[in-house]
């Protein structure tokens, strides 16, 4: 296999022999294909796409580049959630303990920040001492004993995705249906799940801002799940504004903790609850008591009463059951458990600058993409491979569309390491918020779930 010919075939839209693709990918892991060749290949895929057979081989090669967990000894459904990537998306921190509090096993393996979006691992590591690098043995033991564990992709799980993910983040090669689908599905299929729920972000802050492309991504992933025997539901959610009122690792942990205490922003709570409802539905763990084993990847029999599921999920959130599980998880994984009661123990930025509105009116839009990118540039994400990040920086107390502001009232607060960074981020924030004028048409917070029977949202 000549790597240059593989790159050229994708670049020119020529047919690509799936075996050559597999050799190219394996060659990269073995150090025989260079980083610059892989970057060129990824960019060719972003621009030209991949044929279905090549995509299937990409998923298979990524999945089998590492271990596939066997958690079949666990006496209940094993369900995870994964997001296609958004700004201010701290859902997993609330969702994982909440889904466990509702009776599911949640073997959550998350990623780091990608492009302009944050990653759950970076957020968890903002909690002083928190370890996301547990061994697979420890992960499985924690799951069995406590129903939930949250770790990063270990070296054993889909190592090819791990390498490609880091490279895509710093080479402008994230926004691609086959690359996103293969990345997400390879690591999720390696978790040994009985069900999977995907949070498919819709709107300008998503990797695929075009609605049709986002839905095609959703369908592609749902079909991959079904082909591999994992019932999968995709829930479209809004990403034309940040989720919640904070963007940045420690700031998002604080908001997630507020949500676990029963407070926090309504949109964060609604999206989290809706995703947990879908997790219960896809597991068959609904009030009708169908078992995960009965779920077969078709949506036809996936009709547990969502209202009763929702009541149960909200009760588990409000009772403090999810908070208790989160606090125990933080302590088990080496983090400071007192953070859950006192978020001032999280890292704090040296410079905090308030940004105020220059006019009165209704907030029409809060553009997520510039805020996500500014958070990365403040040091909260990476622009080079392996770069260390600053957990304290970002934005909080952000306004949301529909908020009423007076002249001089707060649009948001910048947290930065240096004054010049704060000034630059404040300018981005001012420009990202539109007050008054024509009302914007917003993406609905929650779309219609899509499952593998081909229902369309
Ligand atoms: N999340 C992932 O794990 N991979 C992607 O490519 C995008 C979001």
CSV table of C-alpha atoms and ligand atoms in Angstrom, one decimal:
chain,number,residue,atom,x,y,z
A,1,UNK,CA,0.0,0.0,0.0
A,2,UNK,CA,1.3,3.4,-1.0
A,3,UNK,CA,0.0,6.0,1.4
A,4,UNK,CA,0.2,8.7,-1.3
A,5,UNK,CA,-2.2,6.7,-3.5
A,6,UNK,CA,-4.7,6.3,-0.7
A,7,UNK,CA,-4.7,10.1,-0.1
A,8,UNK,CA,-5.0,10.8,-3.9
A,9,UNK,CA,-7.9,8.4,-4.3
A,10,UNK,CA,-9.9,10.2,-1.6
A,11,UNK,CA,-8.8,13.6,-2.9
A,12,UNK,CA,-9.9,12.8,-6.4
A,13,UNK,CA,-13.1,11.0,-5.4
A,14,UNK,CA,-11.8,7.7,-6.9
A,15,UNK,CA,-12.9,4.4,-5.5
A,16,UNK,CA,-10.8,3.4,-2.5
A,17,UNK,CA,-10.1,-0.2,-1.9
A,18,UNK,CA,-11.3,-0.8,1.8
A,19,UNK,CA,-8.3,-3.1,2.3
A,20,UNK,CA,-5.9,-0.4,1.3
A,21,UNK,CA,-7.7,2.0,3.6
A,22,UNK,CA,-7.3,-0.5,6.5
A,23,UNK,CA,-3.6,-0.9,5.7
A,24,UNK,CA,-3.1,2.9,5.6
A,25,UNK,CA,-4.8,3.3,9.0
A,26,UNK,CA,-2.9,0.4,10.6
A,27,UNK,CA,0.3,1.8,9.0
A,28,UNK,CA,-0.3,5.1,10.8
A,29,UNK,CA,-0.6,3.3,14.2
A,30,UNK,CA,2.5,1.4,13.4
A,31,UNK,CA,4.4,4.6,12.6
A,32,UNK,CA,4.8,3.8,8.9
A,33,UNK,CA,2.4,6.5,7.8
A,34,UNK,CA,3.5,10.0,8.8
A,35,UNK,CA,1.4,12.6,10.7
A,36,UNK,CA,1.5,14.9,7.6
A,37,UNK,CA,0.2,12.1,5.4
A,38,UNK,CA,-2.6,11.4,7.9
A,39,UNK,CA,-3.4,15.1,8.1
A,40,UNK,CA,-3.7,15.2,4.3
A,41,UNK,CA,-5.9,12.1,4.2
A,42,UNK,CA,-8.2,13.6,6.9
A,43,UNK,CA,-8.5,16.9,5.0
A,44,UNK,CA,-9.3,14.9,1.8
A,45,UNK,CA,-12.1,13.1,3.7
A,46,UNK,CA,-13.4,16.4,5.0
A,47,UNK,CA,-13.6,17.8,1.5
A,48,UNK,CA,-14.6,14.7,-0.5
A,49,UNK,CA,-16.3,12.3,2.0
A,50,UNK,CA,-16.0,8.5,2.0
A,51,UNK,CA,-18.0,5.8,0.3
A,52,UNK,CA,-20.2,3.6,2.6
A,53,UNK,CA,-17.9,0.6,2.3
A,54,UNK,CA,-14.9,2.7,3.2
A,55,UNK,CA,-16.7,4.2,6.1
A,56,UNK,CA,-17.7,0.8,7.4
A,57,UNK,CA,-14.0,-0.3,7.2
A,58,UNK,CA,-12.9,2.9,8.9
A,59,UNK,CA,-15.3,2.2,11.8
A,60,UNK,CA,-14.2,-1.4,12.0
A,61,UNK,CA,-10.5,-0.6,11.9
A,62,UNK,CA,-10.9,2.0,14.6
A,63,UNK,CA,-13.0,-0.2,16.8
A,64,UNK,CA,-10.7,-3.2,16.5
A,65,UNK,CA,-7.5,-1.1,16.9
A,66,UNK,CA,-8.0,-1.8,20.6
A,67,UNK,CA,-10.0,-3.8,23.1
A,68,UNK,CA,-13.7,-4.3,23.1
A,69,UNK,CA,-15.1,-4.5,26.6
A,70,UNK,CA,-17.2,-7.4,27.7
A,71,UNK,CA,-19.5,-6.2,30.5
A,72,UNK,CA,-22.1,-8.8,29.9
A,73,UNK,CA,-21.8,-10.0,33.5
A,74,UNK,CA,-23.4,-6.8,34.7
A,75,UNK,CA,-27.0,-7.5,35.7
A,76,UNK,CA,-28.7,-4.6,33.8
A,77,UNK,CA,-28.7,-2.4,30.8
A,78,UNK,CA,-25.4,-0.7,29.9
A,79,UNK,CA,-26.1,2.6,28.2
A,80,UNK,CA,-24.0,5.6,27.4
A,81,UNK,CA,-24.5,9.0,25.7
A,82,UNK,CA,-22.2,10.8,23.4
A,83,UNK,CA,-22.5,14.3,22.0
A,84,UNK,CA,-21.4,15.4,18.5
A,85,UNK,CA,-19.8,18.4,20.2
A,86,UNK,CA,-21.1,21.7,21.4
A,87,UNK,CA,-20.2,24.9,23.2
A,88,UNK,CA,-21.0,24.9,26.9
A,89,UNK,CA,-22.0,21.3,26.7
A,90,UNK,CA,-21.5,20.0,30.3
A,91,UNK,CA,-24.4,17.6,30.0
A,92,UNK,CA,-22.3,14.4,30.7
A,93,UNK,CA,-21.3,15.6,34.2
A,94,UNK,CA,-25.0,15.6,35.2
A,95,UNK,CA,-26.2,12.9,33.0
A,96,UNK,CA,-23.9,10.1,34.0
A,97,UNK,CA,-24.7,10.0,37.7
A,98,UNK,CA,-28.4,10.8,36.9
A,99,UNK,CA,-28.7,7.8,34.5
A,100,UNK,CA,-27.0,5.6,37.1
A,101,UNK,CA,-29.4,6.9,39.8
A,102,UNK,CA,-32.2,5.8,37.5
A,103,UNK,CA,-30.9,2.2,37.5
A,104,UNK,CA,-28.6,2.1,34.3
A,105,UNK,CA,-25.0,1.1,34.2
A,106,UNK,CA,-23.2,4.0,32.6
A,107,UNK,CA,-19.7,3.1,31.3
A,108,UNK,CA,-18.8,6.6,30.2
A,109,UNK,CA,-15.6,7.1,28.1
A,110,UNK,CA,-15.3,10.7,27.1
A,111,UNK,CA,-13.0,12.8,25.0
A,112,UNK,CA,-11.0,16.0,25.4
A,113,UNK,CA,-11.8,19.3,23.8
A,114,UNK,CA,-12.1,19.1,20.0
A,115,UNK,CA,-11.8,22.2,17.8
A,116,UNK,CA,-13.9,25.0,19.2
A,117,UNK,CA,-15.8,22.7,21.6
A,118,UNK,CA,-14.9,21.5,25.1
A,119,UNK,CA,-14.5,17.9,26.2
A,120,UNK,CA,-15.8,16.1,29.3
A,121,UNK,CA,-12.4,14.9,30.2
A,122,UNK,CA,-10.9,18.4,30.4
A,123,UNK,CA,-13.9,19.5,32.5
A,124,UNK,CA,-13.6,16.6,34.9
A,125,UNK,CA,-9.9,17.2,35.3
A,126,UNK,CA,-10.7,20.8,36.3
A,127,UNK,CA,-11.8,19.2,39.6
A,128,UNK,CA,-8.5,19.2,41.7
A,129,UNK,CA,-7.1,15.7,41.8
A,130,UNK,CA,-9.7,14.0,39.5
A,131,UNK,CA,-8.2,11.1,37.6
A,132,UNK,CA,-9.7,10.1,34.2
A,133,UNK,CA,-6.9,7.6,33.5
A,134,UNK,CA,-8.2,4.6,35.4
A,135,UNK,CA,-7.3,1.1,34.1
A,136,UNK,CA,-10.0,-0.9,32.4
A,137,UNK,CA,-10.0,-3.3,35.3
A,138,UNK,CA,-10.7,-0.5,37.7
A,139,UNK,CA,-13.2,1.0,35.4
A,140,UNK,CA,-15.1,-2.3,35.2
A,141,UNK,CA,-14.9,-2.8,39.0
A,142,UNK,CA,-16.2,0.7,39.7
A,143,UNK,CA,-19.0,0.2,37.3
A,144,UNK,CA,-20.0,-3.1,38.9
A,145,UNK,CA,-20.0,-1.7,42.4
A,146,UNK,CA,-21.3,1.8,41.7
A,147,UNK,CA,-23.1,1.8,38.3
A,148,UNK,CA,-21.1,4.7,36.9
A,149,UNK,CA,-17.5,5.5,36.1
A,150,UNK,CA,-16.2,8.3,33.9
A,151,UNK,CA,-12.9,7.9,32.2
A,152,UNK,CA,-10.9,8.9,29.1
A,153,UNK,CA,-10.3,6.5,26.3
A,154,UNK,CA,-7.5,4.4,27.7
A,155,UNK,CA,-4.6,3.3,25.5
A,156,UNK,CA,-6.5,0.0,25.0
A,157,UNK,CA,-9.8,1.5,23.7
A,158,UNK,CA,-9.9,2.5,20.0
A,159,UNK,CA,-6.3,3.9,20.0
A,160,UNK,CA,-6.7,4.8,16.4
A,161,UNK,CA,-9.5,7.2,17.3
A,162,UNK,CA,-7.5,8.6,20.1
A,163,UNK,CA,-4.6,9.5,17.8
A,164,UNK,CA,-6.9,10.8,15.0
A,165,UNK,CA,-9.1,12.8,17.4
A,166,UNK,CA,-6.1,14.7,18.7
A,167,UNK,CA,-4.8,15.3,15.2
A,168,UNK,CA,-8.1,16.4,13.8
A,169,UNK,CA,-8.5,18.9,16.7
A,170,UNK,CA,-5.4,20.8,15.6
A,171,UNK,CA,-5.6,20.4,11.8
A,172,UNK,CA,-9.0,21.8,11.0
A,173,UNK,CA,-10.3,18.4,10.0
A,174,UNK,CA,-13.2,17.9,12.4
A,175,UNK,CA,-16.3,18.7,10.3
A,176,UNK,CA,-16.9,15.6,8.4
A,177,UNK,CA,-19.8,13.1,8.6
A,178,UNK,CA,-17.6,10.0,8.2
A,179,UNK,CA,-14.9,11.2,10.5
A,180,UNK,CA,-17.3,12.2,13.3
A,181,UNK,CA,-19.4,9.1,12.9
A,182,UNK,CA,-16.4,6.8,12.9
A,183,UNK,CA,-14.8,8.6,15.8
A,184,UNK,CA,-17.9,8.5,18.0
A,185,UNK,CA,-19.2,5.0,17.1
A,186,UNK,CA,-15.8,3.2,17.3
A,187,UNK,CA,-15.2,4.2,20.9
A,188,UNK,CA,-18.9,3.7,21.9
A,189,UNK,CA,-19.0,0.3,20.3
A,190,UNK,CA,-15.9,-0.7,22.2
A,191,UNK,CA,-17.7,0.0,25.5
A,192,UNK,CA,-19.8,-3.2,25.3
A,193,UNK,CA,-23.1,-1.3,25.5
A,194,UNK,CA,-26.7,-2.6,25.3
A,195,UNK,CA,-27.9,0.9,24.2
A,196,UNK,CA,-26.5,4.2,23.1
A,197,UNK,CA,-28.0,7.7,22.9
A,198,UNK,CA,-26.4,10.4,20.7
A,199,UNK,CA,-26.9,14.1,21.4
A,200,UNK,CA,-26.7,15.5,17.9
A,201,UNK,CA,-26.1,19.2,18.0
A,202,UNK,CA,-27.9,21.4,15.5
A,203,UNK,CA,-27.0,25.0,14.6
A,204,UNK,CA,-24.1,27.3,14.1
A,205,UNK,CA,-22.0,26.1,17.0
A,206,UNK,CA,-22.1,22.4,15.9
A,207,UNK,CA,-19.4,20.9,13.8
A,208,UNK,CA,-22.0,20.5,11.0
A,209,UNK,CA,-24.1,23.7,11.2
A,210,UNK,CA,-26.2,22.7,8.2
A,211,UNK,CA,-29.4,21.0,9.4
A,212,UNK,CA,-29.5,18.4,6.7
A,213,UNK,CA,-25.9,17.4,7.2
A,214,UNK,CA,-26.4,17.1,11.0
A,215,UNK,CA,-29.4,14.9,10.4
A,216,UNK,CA,-27.4,12.8,7.9
A,217,UNK,CA,-24.8,12.4,10.6
A,218,UNK,CA,-27.5,11.3,13.1
A,219,UNK,CA,-28.8,8.7,10.6
A,220,UNK,CA,-25.3,7.5,9.7
A,221,UNK,CA,-24.5,6.8,13.4
A,222,UNK,CA,-27.8,5.2,14.2
A,223,UNK,CA,-27.3,2.9,11.3
A,224,UNK,CA,-23.8,2.0,12.4
A,225,UNK,CA,-25.1,1.2,15.9
A,226,UNK,CA,-27.8,-1.0,14.5
A,227,UNK,CA,-25.4,-2.8,12.2
A,228,UNK,CA,-23.2,-3.6,15.2
A,229,UNK,CA,-26.2,-4.7,17.3
A,230,UNK,CA,-26.3,-1.7,19.6
A,231,UNK,CA,-29.7,0.0,19.6
A,232,UNK,CA,-29.0,3.6,19.1
A,233,UNK,CA,-31.2,6.7,19.4
A,234,UNK,CA,-30.1,10.2,18.2
A,235,UNK,CA,-31.7,13.2,19.8
A,236,UNK,CA,-31.2,16.5,18.0
A,237,UNK,CA,-30.6,19.4,20.4
A,238,UNK,CA,-30.0,23.1,19.9
A,239,UNK,CA,-26.5,24.4,19.4
A,240,UNK,CA,-27.3,27.8,17.8
A,241,UNK,CA,-26.5,29.3,21.3
A,242,UNK,CA,-24.3,27.9,24.0
A,243,UNK,CA,-25.9,25.4,26.3
A,244,UNK,CA,-26.3,26.9,29.7
A,245,UNK,CA,-24.6,30.2,30.8
A,246,UNK,CA,-21.0,29.1,31.0
A,247,UNK,CA,-18.2,28.1,28.6
A,248,UNK,CA,-14.9,26.9,30.0
A,249,UNK,CA,-13.8,23.8,32.0
A,250,UNK,CA,-14.1,24.8,35.7
A,251,UNK,CA,-16.9,27.2,35.0
A,252,UNK,CA,-18.9,24.5,33.4
A,253,UNK,CA,-18.2,22.1,36.3
A,254,UNK,CA,-19.7,24.7,38.6
A,255,UNK,CA,-22.8,24.9,36.4
A,256,UNK,CA,-23.2,21.2,36.3
A,257,UNK,CA,-22.9,21.0,40.1
A,258,UNK,CA,-25.7,23.6,40.3
A,259,UNK,CA,-27.8,21.5,38.1
A,260,UNK,CA,-27.2,18.4,40.3
A,261,UNK,CA,-28.3,20.5,43.3
A,262,UNK,CA,-31.6,21.1,41.4
A,263,UNK,CA,-30.8,24.6,40.1
A,264,UNK,CA,-28.7,25.7,37.1
A,265,UNK,CA,-30.0,26.9,33.8
A,266,UNK,CA,-33.3,25.4,32.4
A,267,UNK,CA,-31.9,24.5,29.0
A,268,UNK,CA,-29.1,22.4,30.6
A,269,UNK,CA,-31.6,20.6,32.8
A,270,UNK,CA,-34.1,20.0,30.0
A,271,UNK,CA,-31.5,18.6,27.6
A,272,UNK,CA,-30.0,16.4,30.3
A,273,UNK,CA,-33.4,15.0,31.4
A,274,UNK,CA,-34.5,14.4,27.8
A,275,UNK,CA,-31.3,12.4,27.1
A,276,UNK,CA,-31.6,10.3,30.2
A,277,UNK,CA,-35.2,9.6,29.2
A,278,UNK,CA,-33.9,8.4,25.8
A,279,UNK,CA,-31.3,6.3,27.6
A,280,UNK,CA,-34.0,4.6,29.6
A,281,UNK,CA,-36.2,4.1,26.6
A,282,UNK,CA,-33.4,2.6,24.5
A,283,UNK,CA,-32.5,0.3,27.3
A,284,UNK,CA,-36.0,-0.9,27.6
A,285,UNK,CA,-35.8,0.0,31.3
A,286,UNK,CA,-39.0,1.9,31.2
A,287,UNK,CA,-42.0,1.5,33.4
A,288,UNK,CA,-43.3,-1.3,31.2
A,289,UNK,CA,-40.2,-3.2,32.3
A,290,UNK,CA,-38.9,-4.4,28.9
A,291,UNK,CA,-35.3,-5.7,29.2
A,292,UNK,CA,-32.3,-4.4,27.3
A,293,UNK,CA,-32.0,-7.7,25.6
A,294,UNK,CA,-35.3,-7.3,23.9
A,295,UNK,CA,-34.2,-4.1,22.2
A,296,UNK,CA,-33.3,-4.9,18.7
A,297,UNK,CA,-32.3,-1.6,17.1
A,298,UNK,CA,-35.7,-0.9,15.7
A,299,UNK,CA,-37.7,2.0,17.1
A,300,UNK,CA,-41.0,0.3,16.6
A,301,UNK,CA,-41.2,-1.2,20.1
A,302,UNK,CA,-39.4,1.6,21.7
A,303,UNK,CA,-42.4,3.3,23.2
A,304,UNK,CA,-42.2,3.4,26.9
A,305,UNK,CA,-44.2,6.3,28.1
A,306,UNK,CA,-41.8,9.2,28.0
A,307,UNK,CA,-43.9,11.2,30.5
A,308,UNK,CA,-43.5,8.5,33.2
A,309,UNK,CA,-39.8,8.1,32.4
A,310,UNK,CA,-39.4,11.9,32.7
A,311,UNK,CA,-41.2,12.0,36.0
A,312,UNK,CA,-38.8,9.3,37.3
A,313,UNK,CA,-35.7,11.1,36.0
A,314,UNK,CA,-36.7,14.5,37.4
A,315,UNK,CA,-37.5,12.8,40.8
A,316,UNK,CA,-33.9,11.3,40.9
A,317,UNK,CA,-32.4,14.7,40.1
A,318,UNK,CA,-34.5,16.6,42.6
A,319,UNK,CA,-34.1,14.0,45.4
A,320,UNK,CA,-30.3,14.6,45.4
A,321,UNK,CA,-29.7,10.9,44.3
A,322,UNK,CA,-27.7,11.9,41.3
A,323,UNK,CA,-25.7,14.5,43.3
A,324,UNK,CA,-24.8,11.8,45.8
A,325,UNK,CA,-23.6,9.5,43.1
A,326,UNK,CA,-21.5,12.3,41.5
A,327,UNK,CA,-19.9,13.3,44.8
A,328,UNK,CA,-19.0,9.6,45.4
A,329,UNK,CA,-17.6,9.3,41.9
A,330,UNK,CA,-15.4,12.4,42.3
A,331,UNK,CA,-14.0,11.0,45.6
A,332,UNK,CA,-13.4,7.5,44.1
A,333,UNK,CA,-11.6,9.0,41.2
A,334,UNK,CA,-9.3,11.0,43.4
A,335,UNK,CA,-11.0,14.4,43.1
A,336,UNK,CA,-11.8,16.9,45.8
A,337,UNK,CA,-15.3,15.8,46.9
A,338,UNK,CA,-15.9,19.1,48.7
A,339,UNK,CA,-16.1,20.8,45.3
A,340,UNK,CA,-19.7,19.5,45.1
A,341,UNK,CA,-20.6,21.6,48.1
A,342,UNK,CA,-18.2,24.5,47.6
A,343,UNK,CA,-17.4,25.2,44.0
A,344,UNK,CA,-15.0,28.0,45.0
A,345,UNK,CA,-12.5,25.2,45.4
A,346,UNK,CA,-12.3,24.9,41.6
A,347,UNK,CA,-9.5,26.7,39.8
A,348,UNK,CA,-10.1,30.5,39.6
A,349,UNK,CA,-8.8,32.8,36.9
A,350,UNK,CA,-6.5,35.7,37.8
A,351,UNK,CA,-8.5,38.2,35.7
A,352,UNK,CA,-12.3,38.5,35.8
A,353,UNK,CA,-13.9,41.1,33.5
A,354,UNK,CA,-17.6,41.9,33.3
A,355,UNK,CA,-19.0,42.8,29.8
A,356,UNK,CA,-22.0,45.1,29.8
A,357,UNK,CA,-24.7,45.8,27.2
A,358,UNK,CA,-24.5,49.1,25.3
A,359,UNK,CA,-28.3,49.1,24.7
A,360,UNK,CA,-31.5,47.9,26.2
A,361,UNK,CA,-33.6,45.2,24.6
A,362,UNK,CA,-34.2,41.5,24.2
A,363,UNK,CA,-31.3,39.3,23.6
A,364,UNK,CA,-31.9,37.8,20.1
A,365,UNK,CA,-28.8,35.7,19.5
A,366,UNK,CA,-25.7,34.5,21.4
A,367,UNK,CA,-23.4,33.0,18.8
A,368,UNK,CA,-21.7,29.9,20.2
A,369,UNK,CA,-18.9,29.4,17.7
A,370,UNK,CA,-16.9,32.6,18.5
A,371,UNK,CA,-17.4,32.0,22.2
A,372,UNK,CA,-16.1,28.4,21.9
A,373,UNK,CA,-13.1,29.5,19.9
A,374,UNK,CA,-12.4,32.4,22.2
A,375,UNK,CA,-12.5,30.0,25.2
A,376,UNK,CA,-9.9,27.8,23.4
A,377,UNK,CA,-7.7,30.9,22.7
A,378,UNK,CA,-8.0,32.0,26.3
A,379,UNK,CA,-6.1,28.7,27.0
A,380,UNK,CA,-9.2,26.5,27.8
A,381,UNK,CA,-8.5,24.3,24.7
A,382,UNK,CA,-5.7,23.2,22.4
A,383,UNK,CA,-4.3,24.7,19.2
A,384,UNK,CA,-1.3,22.3,19.2
A,385,UNK,CA,-1.0,18.6,19.8
A,386,UNK,CA,-0.5,17.7,23.5
A,387,UNK,CA,-0.9,21.4,24.7
A,388,UNK,CA,-1.6,21.8,28.4
A,389,UNK,CA,-4.8,23.7,29.1
A,390,UNK,CA,-5.9,26.3,31.7
A,391,UNK,CA,-9.0,24.9,33.5
A,392,UNK,CA,-10.0,28.3,35.0
A,393,UNK,CA,-10.6,30.4,31.9
A,394,UNK,CA,-13.8,31.0,29.8
A,395,UNK,CA,-17.1,32.8,30.1
A,396,UNK,CA,-19.9,32.6,32.7
A,397,UNK,CA,-23.1,34.4,33.6
A,398,UNK,CA,-23.8,34.6,29.8
A,399,UNK,CA,-27.1,36.0,28.7
A,400,UNK,CA,-29.4,33.7,26.7
A,401,UNK,CA,-31.7,34.5,23.8
A,402,UNK,CA,-35.0,35.8,25.2
A,403,UNK,CA,-33.3,37.5,28.2
A,404,UNK,CA,-34.2,41.2,28.7
A,405,UNK,CA,-31.3,43.6,29.2
A,406,UNK,CA,-31.0,47.2,30.2
A,407,UNK,CA,-28.2,49.5,29.0
A,408,UNK,CA,-25.3,48.6,31.2
A,409,UNK,CA,-26.6,45.3,32.4
A,410,UNK,CA,-24.4,42.2,32.2
A,411,UNK,CA,-23.9,40.2,29.0
A,412,UNK,CA,-21.4,37.9,30.6
A,413,UNK,CA,-18.2,37.6,32.5
A,414,UNK,CA,-14.7,36.8,31.0
A,415,UNK,CA,-12.3,34.7,33.0
A,416,UNK,CA,-8.7,34.9,31.8
A,417,UNK,CA,-5.1,34.5,32.8
A,418,UNK,CA,-4.0,37.9,31.6
A,419,UNK,CA,-5.6,41.3,31.1
A,420,UNK,CA,-4.9,41.4,27.4
A,421,UNK,CA,-6.5,38.0,26.9
A,422,UNK,CA,-9.6,39.2,28.8
A,423,UNK,CA,-9.9,42.3,26.7
A,424,UNK,CA,-9.8,40.3,23.4
A,425,UNK,CA,-12.4,37.8,24.8
A,426,UNK,CA,-14.6,40.7,26.0
A,427,UNK,CA,-14.7,42.0,22.4
A,428,UNK,CA,-15.6,38.6,21.1
A,429,UNK,CA,-18.4,38.4,23.7
A,430,UNK,CA,-19.8,41.8,22.8
A,431,UNK,CA,-19.9,40.8,19.1
A,432,UNK,CA,-21.4,37.4,19.8
A,433,UNK,CA,-24.5,38.8,21.5
A,434,UNK,CA,-27.2,40.6,19.5
A,435,UNK,CA,-29.6,42.7,21.5
A,436,UNK,CA,-32.8,43.9,19.8
A,437,UNK,CA,-33.7,44.1,16.2
A,438,UNK,CA,-35.6,41.3,14.4
A,439,UNK,CA,-36.2,38.2,16.6
A,440,UNK,CA,-34.0,35.3,15.5
A,441,UNK,CA,-35.5,32.0,14.6
A,442,UNK,CA,-34.0,29.7,17.1
A,443,UNK,CA,-33.4,25.9,16.7
A,444,UNK,CA,-35.8,24.1,19.0
A,445,UNK,CA,-34.0,23.0,22.2
A,446,UNK,CA,-35.1,19.4,21.7
A,447,UNK,CA,-35.9,17.8,18.3
A,448,UNK,CA,-37.6,14.5,17.6
A,449,UNK,CA,-35.6,11.4,18.5
A,450,UNK,CA,-34.3,9.3,15.6
A,451,UNK,CA,-33.9,5.6,15.9
A,452,UNK,CA,-32.9,3.0,13.4
A,453,UNK,CA,-36.3,2.3,11.8
A,454,UNK,CA,-35.7,5.5,9.8
A,455,UNK,CA,-38.1,7.8,11.6
A,456,UNK,CA,-37.1,11.3,10.7
A,457,UNK,CA,-37.0,14.2,13.2
B,1,LIG,N1,-17.0,13.6,19.4
B,1,LIG,C1,-16.2,12.6,19.1
B,1,LIG,O1,-15.9,11.8,19.9
B,1,LIG,N2,-15.6,12.7,17.9
B,1,LIG,C2,-15.9,13.6,17.0
B,1,LIG,O2,-15.4,13.5,15.9
B,1,LIG,C3,-16.8,14.6,17.3
B,1,LIG,C4,-17.4,14.6,18.6
